[in-house]
PDB file of C-alpha atoms in Angstrom:
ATOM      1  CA  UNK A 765      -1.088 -29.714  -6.990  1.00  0.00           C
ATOM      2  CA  UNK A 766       1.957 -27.484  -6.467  1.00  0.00           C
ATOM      3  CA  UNK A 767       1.632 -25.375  -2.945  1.00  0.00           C
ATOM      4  CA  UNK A 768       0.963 -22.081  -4.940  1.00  0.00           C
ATOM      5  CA  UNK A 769      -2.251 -23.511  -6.413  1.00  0.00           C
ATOM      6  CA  UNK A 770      -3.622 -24.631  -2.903  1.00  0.00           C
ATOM      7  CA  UNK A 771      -3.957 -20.787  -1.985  1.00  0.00           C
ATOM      8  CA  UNK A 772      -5.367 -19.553  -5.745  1.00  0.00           C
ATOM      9  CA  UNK A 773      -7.904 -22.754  -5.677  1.00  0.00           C
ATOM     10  CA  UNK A 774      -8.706 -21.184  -1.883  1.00  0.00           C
ATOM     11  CA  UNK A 775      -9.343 -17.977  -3.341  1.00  0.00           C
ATOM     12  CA  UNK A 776     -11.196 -19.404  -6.612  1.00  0.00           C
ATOM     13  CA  UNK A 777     -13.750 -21.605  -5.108  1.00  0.00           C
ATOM     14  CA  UNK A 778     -14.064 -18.408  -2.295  1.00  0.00           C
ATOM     15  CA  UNK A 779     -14.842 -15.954  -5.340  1.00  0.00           C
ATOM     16  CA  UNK A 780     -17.405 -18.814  -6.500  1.00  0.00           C
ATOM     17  CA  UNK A 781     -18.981 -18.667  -3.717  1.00  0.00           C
ATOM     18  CA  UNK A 782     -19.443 -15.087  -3.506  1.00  0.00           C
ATOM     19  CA  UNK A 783     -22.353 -14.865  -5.920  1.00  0.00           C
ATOM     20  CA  UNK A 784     -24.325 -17.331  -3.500  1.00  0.00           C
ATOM     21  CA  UNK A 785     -24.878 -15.023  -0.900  1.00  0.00           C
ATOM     22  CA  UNK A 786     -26.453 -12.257  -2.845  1.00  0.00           C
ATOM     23  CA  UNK A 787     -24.034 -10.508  -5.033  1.00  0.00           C
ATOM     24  CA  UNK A 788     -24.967  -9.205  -8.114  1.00  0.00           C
ATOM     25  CA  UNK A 789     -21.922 -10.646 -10.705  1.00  0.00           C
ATOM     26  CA  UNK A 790     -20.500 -11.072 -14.091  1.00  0.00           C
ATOM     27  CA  UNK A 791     -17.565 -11.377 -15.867  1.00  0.00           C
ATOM     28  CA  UNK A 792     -16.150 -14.572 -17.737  1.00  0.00           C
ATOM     29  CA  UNK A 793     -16.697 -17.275 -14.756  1.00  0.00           C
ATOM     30  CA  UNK A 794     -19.796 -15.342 -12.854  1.00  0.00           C
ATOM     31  CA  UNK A 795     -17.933 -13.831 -10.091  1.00  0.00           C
ATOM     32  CA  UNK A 796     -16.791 -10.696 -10.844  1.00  0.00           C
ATOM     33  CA  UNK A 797     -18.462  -7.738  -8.767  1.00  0.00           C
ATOM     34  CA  UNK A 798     -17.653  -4.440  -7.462  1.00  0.00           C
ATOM     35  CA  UNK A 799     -16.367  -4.159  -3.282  1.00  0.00           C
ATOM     36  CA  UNK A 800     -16.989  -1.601  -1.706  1.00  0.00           C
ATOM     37  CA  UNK A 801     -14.773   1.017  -1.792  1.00  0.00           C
ATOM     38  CA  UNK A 802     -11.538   0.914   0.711  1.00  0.00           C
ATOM     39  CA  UNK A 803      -8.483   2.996   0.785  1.00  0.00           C
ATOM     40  CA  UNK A 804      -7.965   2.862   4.389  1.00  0.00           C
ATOM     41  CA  UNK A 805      -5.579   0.802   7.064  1.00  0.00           C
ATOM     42  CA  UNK A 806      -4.063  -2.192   5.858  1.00  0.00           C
ATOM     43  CA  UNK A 807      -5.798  -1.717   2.262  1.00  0.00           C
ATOM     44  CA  UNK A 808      -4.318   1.259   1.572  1.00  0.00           C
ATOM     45  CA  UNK A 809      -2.528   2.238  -1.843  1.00  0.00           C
ATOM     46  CA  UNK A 810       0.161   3.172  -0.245  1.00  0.00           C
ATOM     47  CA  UNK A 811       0.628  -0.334   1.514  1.00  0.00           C
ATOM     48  CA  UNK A 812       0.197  -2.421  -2.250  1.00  0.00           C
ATOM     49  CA  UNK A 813       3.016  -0.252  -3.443  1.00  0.00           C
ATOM     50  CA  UNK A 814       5.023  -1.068  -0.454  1.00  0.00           C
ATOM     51  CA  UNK A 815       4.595  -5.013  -1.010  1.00  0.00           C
ATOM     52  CA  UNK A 816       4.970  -4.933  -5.162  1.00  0.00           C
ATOM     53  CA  UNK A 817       8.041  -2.573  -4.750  1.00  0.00           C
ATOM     54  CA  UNK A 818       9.685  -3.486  -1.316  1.00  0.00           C
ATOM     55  CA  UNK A 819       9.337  -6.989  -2.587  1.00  0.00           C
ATOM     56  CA  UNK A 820      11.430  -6.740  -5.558  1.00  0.00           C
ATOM     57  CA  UNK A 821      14.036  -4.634  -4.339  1.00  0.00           C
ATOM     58  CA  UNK A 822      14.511  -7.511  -1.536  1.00  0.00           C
ATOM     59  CA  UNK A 823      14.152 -10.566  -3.189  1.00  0.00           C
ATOM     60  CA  UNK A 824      16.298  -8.859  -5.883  1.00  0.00           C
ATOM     61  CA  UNK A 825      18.459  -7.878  -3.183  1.00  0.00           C
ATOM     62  CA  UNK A 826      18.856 -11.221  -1.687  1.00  0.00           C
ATOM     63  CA  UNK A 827      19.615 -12.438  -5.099  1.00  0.00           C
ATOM     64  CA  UNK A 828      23.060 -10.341  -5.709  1.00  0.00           C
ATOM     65  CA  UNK A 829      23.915 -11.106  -1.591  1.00  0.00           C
ATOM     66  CA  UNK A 830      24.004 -14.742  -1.941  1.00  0.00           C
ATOM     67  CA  UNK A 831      24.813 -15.210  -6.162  1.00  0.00           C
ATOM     68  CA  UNK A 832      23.813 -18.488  -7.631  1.00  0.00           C
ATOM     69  CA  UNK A 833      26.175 -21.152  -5.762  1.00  0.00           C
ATOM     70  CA  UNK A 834      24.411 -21.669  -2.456  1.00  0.00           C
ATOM     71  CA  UNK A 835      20.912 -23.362  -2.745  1.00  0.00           C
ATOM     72  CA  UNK A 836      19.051 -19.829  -1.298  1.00  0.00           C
ATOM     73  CA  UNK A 837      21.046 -17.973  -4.094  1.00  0.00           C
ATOM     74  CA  UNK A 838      19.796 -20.241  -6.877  1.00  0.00           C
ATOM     75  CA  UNK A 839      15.884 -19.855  -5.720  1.00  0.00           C
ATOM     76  CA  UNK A 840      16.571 -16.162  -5.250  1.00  0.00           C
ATOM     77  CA  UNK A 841      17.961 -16.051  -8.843  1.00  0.00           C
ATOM     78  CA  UNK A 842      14.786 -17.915  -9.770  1.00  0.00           C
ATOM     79  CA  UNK A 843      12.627 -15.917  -8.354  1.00  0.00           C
ATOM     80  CA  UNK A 844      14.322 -13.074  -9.987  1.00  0.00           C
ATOM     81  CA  UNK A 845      13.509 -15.095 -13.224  1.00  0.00           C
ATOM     82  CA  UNK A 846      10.014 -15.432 -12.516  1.00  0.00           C
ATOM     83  CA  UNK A 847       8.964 -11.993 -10.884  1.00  0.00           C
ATOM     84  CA  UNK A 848      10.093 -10.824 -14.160  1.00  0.00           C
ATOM     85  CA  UNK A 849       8.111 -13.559 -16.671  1.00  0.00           C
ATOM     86  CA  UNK A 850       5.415 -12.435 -14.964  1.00  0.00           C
ATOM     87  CA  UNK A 851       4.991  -8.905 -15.069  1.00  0.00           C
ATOM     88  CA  UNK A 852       6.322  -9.335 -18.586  1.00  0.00           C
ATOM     89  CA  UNK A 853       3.655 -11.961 -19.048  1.00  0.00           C
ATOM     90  CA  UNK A 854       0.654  -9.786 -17.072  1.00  0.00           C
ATOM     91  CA  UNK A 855       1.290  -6.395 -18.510  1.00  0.00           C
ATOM     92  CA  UNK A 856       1.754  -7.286 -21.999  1.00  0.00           C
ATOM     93  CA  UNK A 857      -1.229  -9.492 -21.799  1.00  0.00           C
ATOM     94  CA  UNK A 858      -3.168  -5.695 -20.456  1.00  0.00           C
ATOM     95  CA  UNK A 859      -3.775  -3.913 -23.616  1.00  0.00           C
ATOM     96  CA  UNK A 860      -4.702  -7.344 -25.324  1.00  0.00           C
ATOM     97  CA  UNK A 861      -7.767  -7.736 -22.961  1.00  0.00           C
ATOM     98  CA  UNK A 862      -8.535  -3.882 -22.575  1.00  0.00           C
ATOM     99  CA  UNK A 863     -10.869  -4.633 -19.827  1.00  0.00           C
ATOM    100  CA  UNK A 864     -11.944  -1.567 -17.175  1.00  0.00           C
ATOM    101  CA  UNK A 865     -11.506  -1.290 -13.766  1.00  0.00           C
ATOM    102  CA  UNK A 866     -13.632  -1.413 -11.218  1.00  0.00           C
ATOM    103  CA  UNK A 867     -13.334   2.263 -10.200  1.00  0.00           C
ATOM    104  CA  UNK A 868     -14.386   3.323 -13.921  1.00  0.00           C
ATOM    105  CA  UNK A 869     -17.073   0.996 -14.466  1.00  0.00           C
ATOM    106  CA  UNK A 870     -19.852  -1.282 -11.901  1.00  0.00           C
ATOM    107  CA  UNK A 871     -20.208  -3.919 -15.488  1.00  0.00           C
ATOM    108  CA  UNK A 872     -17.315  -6.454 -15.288  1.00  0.00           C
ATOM    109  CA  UNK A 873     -18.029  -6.910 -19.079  1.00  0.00           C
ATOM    110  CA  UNK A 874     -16.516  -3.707 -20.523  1.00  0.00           C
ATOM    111  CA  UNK A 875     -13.478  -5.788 -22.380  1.00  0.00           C
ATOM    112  CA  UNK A 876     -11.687  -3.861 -25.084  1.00  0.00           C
ATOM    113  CA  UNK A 877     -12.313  -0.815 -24.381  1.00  0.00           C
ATOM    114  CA  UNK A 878      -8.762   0.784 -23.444  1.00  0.00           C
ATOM    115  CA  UNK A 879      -8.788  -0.641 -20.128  1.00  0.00           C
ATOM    116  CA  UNK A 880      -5.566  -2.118 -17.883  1.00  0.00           C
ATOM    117  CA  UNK A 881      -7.662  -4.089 -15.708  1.00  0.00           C
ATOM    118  CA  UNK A 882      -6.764  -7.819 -16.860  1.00  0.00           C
ATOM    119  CA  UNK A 883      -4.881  -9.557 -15.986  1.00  0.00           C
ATOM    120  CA  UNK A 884      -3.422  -8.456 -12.411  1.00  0.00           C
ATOM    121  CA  UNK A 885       0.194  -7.192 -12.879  1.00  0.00           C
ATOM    122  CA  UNK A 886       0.743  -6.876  -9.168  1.00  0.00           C
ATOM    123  CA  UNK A 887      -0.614 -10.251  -7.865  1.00  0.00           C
ATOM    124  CA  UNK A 888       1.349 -11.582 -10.603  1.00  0.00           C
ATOM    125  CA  UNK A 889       4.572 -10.334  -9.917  1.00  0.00           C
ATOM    126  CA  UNK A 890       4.163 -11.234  -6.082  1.00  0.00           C
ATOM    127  CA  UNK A 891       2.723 -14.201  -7.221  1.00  0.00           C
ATOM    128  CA  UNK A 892       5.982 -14.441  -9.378  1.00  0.00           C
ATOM    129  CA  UNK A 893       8.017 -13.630  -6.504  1.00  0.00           C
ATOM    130  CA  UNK A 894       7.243 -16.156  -3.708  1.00  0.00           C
ATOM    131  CA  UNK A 895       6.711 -19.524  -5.961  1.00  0.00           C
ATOM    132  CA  UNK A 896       9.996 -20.694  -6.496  1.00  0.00           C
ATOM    133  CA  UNK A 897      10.273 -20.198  -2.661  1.00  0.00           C
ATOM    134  CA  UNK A 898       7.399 -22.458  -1.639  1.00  0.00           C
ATOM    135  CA  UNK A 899       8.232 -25.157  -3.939  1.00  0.00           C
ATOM    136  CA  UNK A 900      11.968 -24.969  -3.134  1.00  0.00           C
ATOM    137  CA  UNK A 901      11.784 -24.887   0.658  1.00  0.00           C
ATOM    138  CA  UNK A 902       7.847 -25.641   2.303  1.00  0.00           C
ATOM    139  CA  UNK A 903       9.071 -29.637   2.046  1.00  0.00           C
ATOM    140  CA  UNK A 904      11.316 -29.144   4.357  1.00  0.00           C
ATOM    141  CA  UNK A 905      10.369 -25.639   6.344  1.00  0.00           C
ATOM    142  CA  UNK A 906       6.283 -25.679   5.700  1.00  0.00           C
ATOM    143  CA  UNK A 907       6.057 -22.729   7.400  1.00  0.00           C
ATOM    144  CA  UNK A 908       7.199 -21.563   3.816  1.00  0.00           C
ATOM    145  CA  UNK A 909       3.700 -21.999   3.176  1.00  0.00           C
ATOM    146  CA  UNK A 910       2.726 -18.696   5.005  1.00  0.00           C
ATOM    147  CA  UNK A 911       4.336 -16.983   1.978  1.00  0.00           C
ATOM    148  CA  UNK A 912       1.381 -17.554   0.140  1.00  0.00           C
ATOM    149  CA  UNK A 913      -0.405 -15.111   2.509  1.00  0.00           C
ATOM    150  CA  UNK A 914       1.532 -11.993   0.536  1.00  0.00           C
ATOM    151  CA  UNK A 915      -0.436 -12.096  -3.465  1.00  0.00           C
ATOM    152  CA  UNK A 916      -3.501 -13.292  -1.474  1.00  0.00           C
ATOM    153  CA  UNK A 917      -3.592 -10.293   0.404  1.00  0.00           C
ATOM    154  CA  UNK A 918      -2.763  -7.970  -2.469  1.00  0.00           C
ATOM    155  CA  UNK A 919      -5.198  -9.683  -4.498  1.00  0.00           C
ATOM    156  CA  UNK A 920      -8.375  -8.571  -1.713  1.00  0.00           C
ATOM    157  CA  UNK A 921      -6.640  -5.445  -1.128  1.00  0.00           C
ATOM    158  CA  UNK A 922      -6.522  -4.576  -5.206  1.00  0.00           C
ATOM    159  CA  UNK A 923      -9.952  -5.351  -5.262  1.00  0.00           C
ATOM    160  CA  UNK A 924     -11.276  -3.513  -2.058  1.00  0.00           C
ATOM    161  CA  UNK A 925      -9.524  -0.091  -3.648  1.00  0.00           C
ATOM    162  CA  UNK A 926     -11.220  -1.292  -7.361  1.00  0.00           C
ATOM    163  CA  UNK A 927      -7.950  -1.830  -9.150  1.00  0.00           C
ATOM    164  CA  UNK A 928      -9.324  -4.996 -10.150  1.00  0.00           C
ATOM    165  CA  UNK A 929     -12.072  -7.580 -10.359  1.00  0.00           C
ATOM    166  CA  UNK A 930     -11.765 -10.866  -9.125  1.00  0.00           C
ATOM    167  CA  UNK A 931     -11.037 -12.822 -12.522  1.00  0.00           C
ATOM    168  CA  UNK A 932      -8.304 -10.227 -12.502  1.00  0.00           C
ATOM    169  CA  UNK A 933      -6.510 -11.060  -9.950  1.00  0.00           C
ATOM    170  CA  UNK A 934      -6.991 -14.792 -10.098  1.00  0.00           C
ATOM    171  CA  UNK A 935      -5.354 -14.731 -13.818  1.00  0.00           C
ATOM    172  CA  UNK A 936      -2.699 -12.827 -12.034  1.00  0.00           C
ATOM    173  CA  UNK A 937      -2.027 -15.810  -9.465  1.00  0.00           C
ATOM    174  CA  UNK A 938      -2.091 -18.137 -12.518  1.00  0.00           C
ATOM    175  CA  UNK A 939       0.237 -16.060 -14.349  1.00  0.00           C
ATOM    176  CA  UNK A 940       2.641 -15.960 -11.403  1.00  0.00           C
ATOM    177  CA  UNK A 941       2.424 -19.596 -10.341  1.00  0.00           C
ATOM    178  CA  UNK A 942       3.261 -20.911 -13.534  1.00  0.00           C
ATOM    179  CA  UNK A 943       6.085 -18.374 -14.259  1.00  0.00           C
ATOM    180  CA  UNK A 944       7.490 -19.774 -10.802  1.00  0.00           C
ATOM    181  CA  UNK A 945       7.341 -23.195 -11.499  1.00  0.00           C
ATOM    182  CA  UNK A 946       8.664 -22.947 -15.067  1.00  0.00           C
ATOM    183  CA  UNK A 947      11.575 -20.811 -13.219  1.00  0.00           C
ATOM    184  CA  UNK A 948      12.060 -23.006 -10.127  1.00  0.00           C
ATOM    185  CA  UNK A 949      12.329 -26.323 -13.232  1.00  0.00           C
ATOM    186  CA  UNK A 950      15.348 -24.590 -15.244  1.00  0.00           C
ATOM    187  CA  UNK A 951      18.309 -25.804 -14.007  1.00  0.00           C
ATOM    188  CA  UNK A 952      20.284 -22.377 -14.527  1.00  0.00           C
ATOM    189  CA  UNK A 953      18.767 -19.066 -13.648  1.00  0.00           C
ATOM    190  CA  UNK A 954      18.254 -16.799 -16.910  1.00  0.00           C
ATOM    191  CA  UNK A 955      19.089 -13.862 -15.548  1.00  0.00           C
ATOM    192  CA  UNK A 956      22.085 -14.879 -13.404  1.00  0.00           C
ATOM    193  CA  UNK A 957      23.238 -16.213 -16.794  1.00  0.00           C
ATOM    194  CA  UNK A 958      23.093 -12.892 -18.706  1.00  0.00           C
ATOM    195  CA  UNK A 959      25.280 -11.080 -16.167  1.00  0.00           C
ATOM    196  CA  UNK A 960      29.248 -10.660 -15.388  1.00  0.00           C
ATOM    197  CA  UNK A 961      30.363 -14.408 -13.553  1.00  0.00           C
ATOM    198  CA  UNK A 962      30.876 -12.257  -9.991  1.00  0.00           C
ATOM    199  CA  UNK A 963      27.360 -12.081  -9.965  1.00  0.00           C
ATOM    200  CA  UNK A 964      26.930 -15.921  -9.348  1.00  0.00           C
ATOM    201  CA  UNK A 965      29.772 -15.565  -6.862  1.00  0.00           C
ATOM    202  CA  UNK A 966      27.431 -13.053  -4.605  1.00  0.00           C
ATOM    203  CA  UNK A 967      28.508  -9.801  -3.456  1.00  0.00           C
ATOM    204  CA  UNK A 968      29.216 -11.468   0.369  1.00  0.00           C
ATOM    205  CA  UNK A 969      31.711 -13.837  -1.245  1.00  0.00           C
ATOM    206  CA  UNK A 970      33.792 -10.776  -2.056  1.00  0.00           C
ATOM    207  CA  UNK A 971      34.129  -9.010   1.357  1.00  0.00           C
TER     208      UNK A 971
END
């Protein structure tokens, strides 16, 4: 099992588990349930943005700094590659499912009905975001590992503020782990490919 599964197989047999203790739940595996209601300190809206968005812009960022030559320029490039299969990947997969969100409905069953709700864009693109890392560098640095900690924790927080349910955002973790590993296994980054050759060169080889 690649490291990105370790934390969604955490968070899967978790949300199995959930039911146990009392929770009234549906949804395609049995686990999916409304939390209560939290758009406050570190679950905040405001805070989710701040990770989707202030991840890109870094890792894409990062990316252009270092081009494709040095071995953190490639993953960053991958990365790139794989935040963007993703939320391709999630958000075209939305109106397919149709599913409602929490906040408009309490019955994880409403499928088809309009709905953006599945699977997780967000967790996927994060999800996206940090694979190519992990697998790239937690051999040798496994404190690489902690990386995992960011689509976890945007995967409670999208639930606690009813963005999503928890199939939701564990499609969105499969989404992104697989778009990472299929990124981090090409041997030239797609989008580094499709741009001008000073791109690969990285902006801080030309200062």
């Amino acid at each position: 099992m690649n490291p990105s599964c370790h934390v969604a197989a955490a968070f899967f047999v978790a949300s199995l588990l959930l039911p146990v203790f009392g929770f009234c739940a549906g949804g395609p595996l049995g686990i999916d349930h409304r939390l209560a209601d939290d758009n406050s300190g570190i679950w905040k809206r405001t805070n989710q943005n701040l990770l989707q968005y202030g991840g890109v812009a870094i890792n894409l960022g990062l990316a252009l700094w270092e081009g494709g030559e040095s071995r953190l320029g490639r993953t960053a490039w991958q990365s790139v590659d794989s935040m963007t299969l993703s939320a391709v990947a999630a958000n075209a997969a939305k109106p397919v499912f149709g599913r409602l969100r929490p906040a408009r409905t309490n019955d994880p069953d409403q499928w088809r009905k309009g709905g953006k709700s599945f699977p997780s864009g967000e967790v996927a693109t994060i999800s996206g975001i940090v694979t190519p890392y992990v697998l790239e560098y937690a051999h040798d640095y496994p404190a690489v590992y902690a990386l995992e900690l960011l689509p976890a924790y945007d995967a409670l927080a999208r639930m606690k503020v009813r963005g999503h349910w928890q199939t939701d955002v564990l499609a969105g973790f499969a989404i992104g782990t697989a778009s990472g590993y299929y990124a981090h296994n090409r041997k030239s980054p797609f989008v580094l490919g499709l741009l001008p050759h000073g791109f690969a060169i990285g902006i801080k080889q030309q200062f």
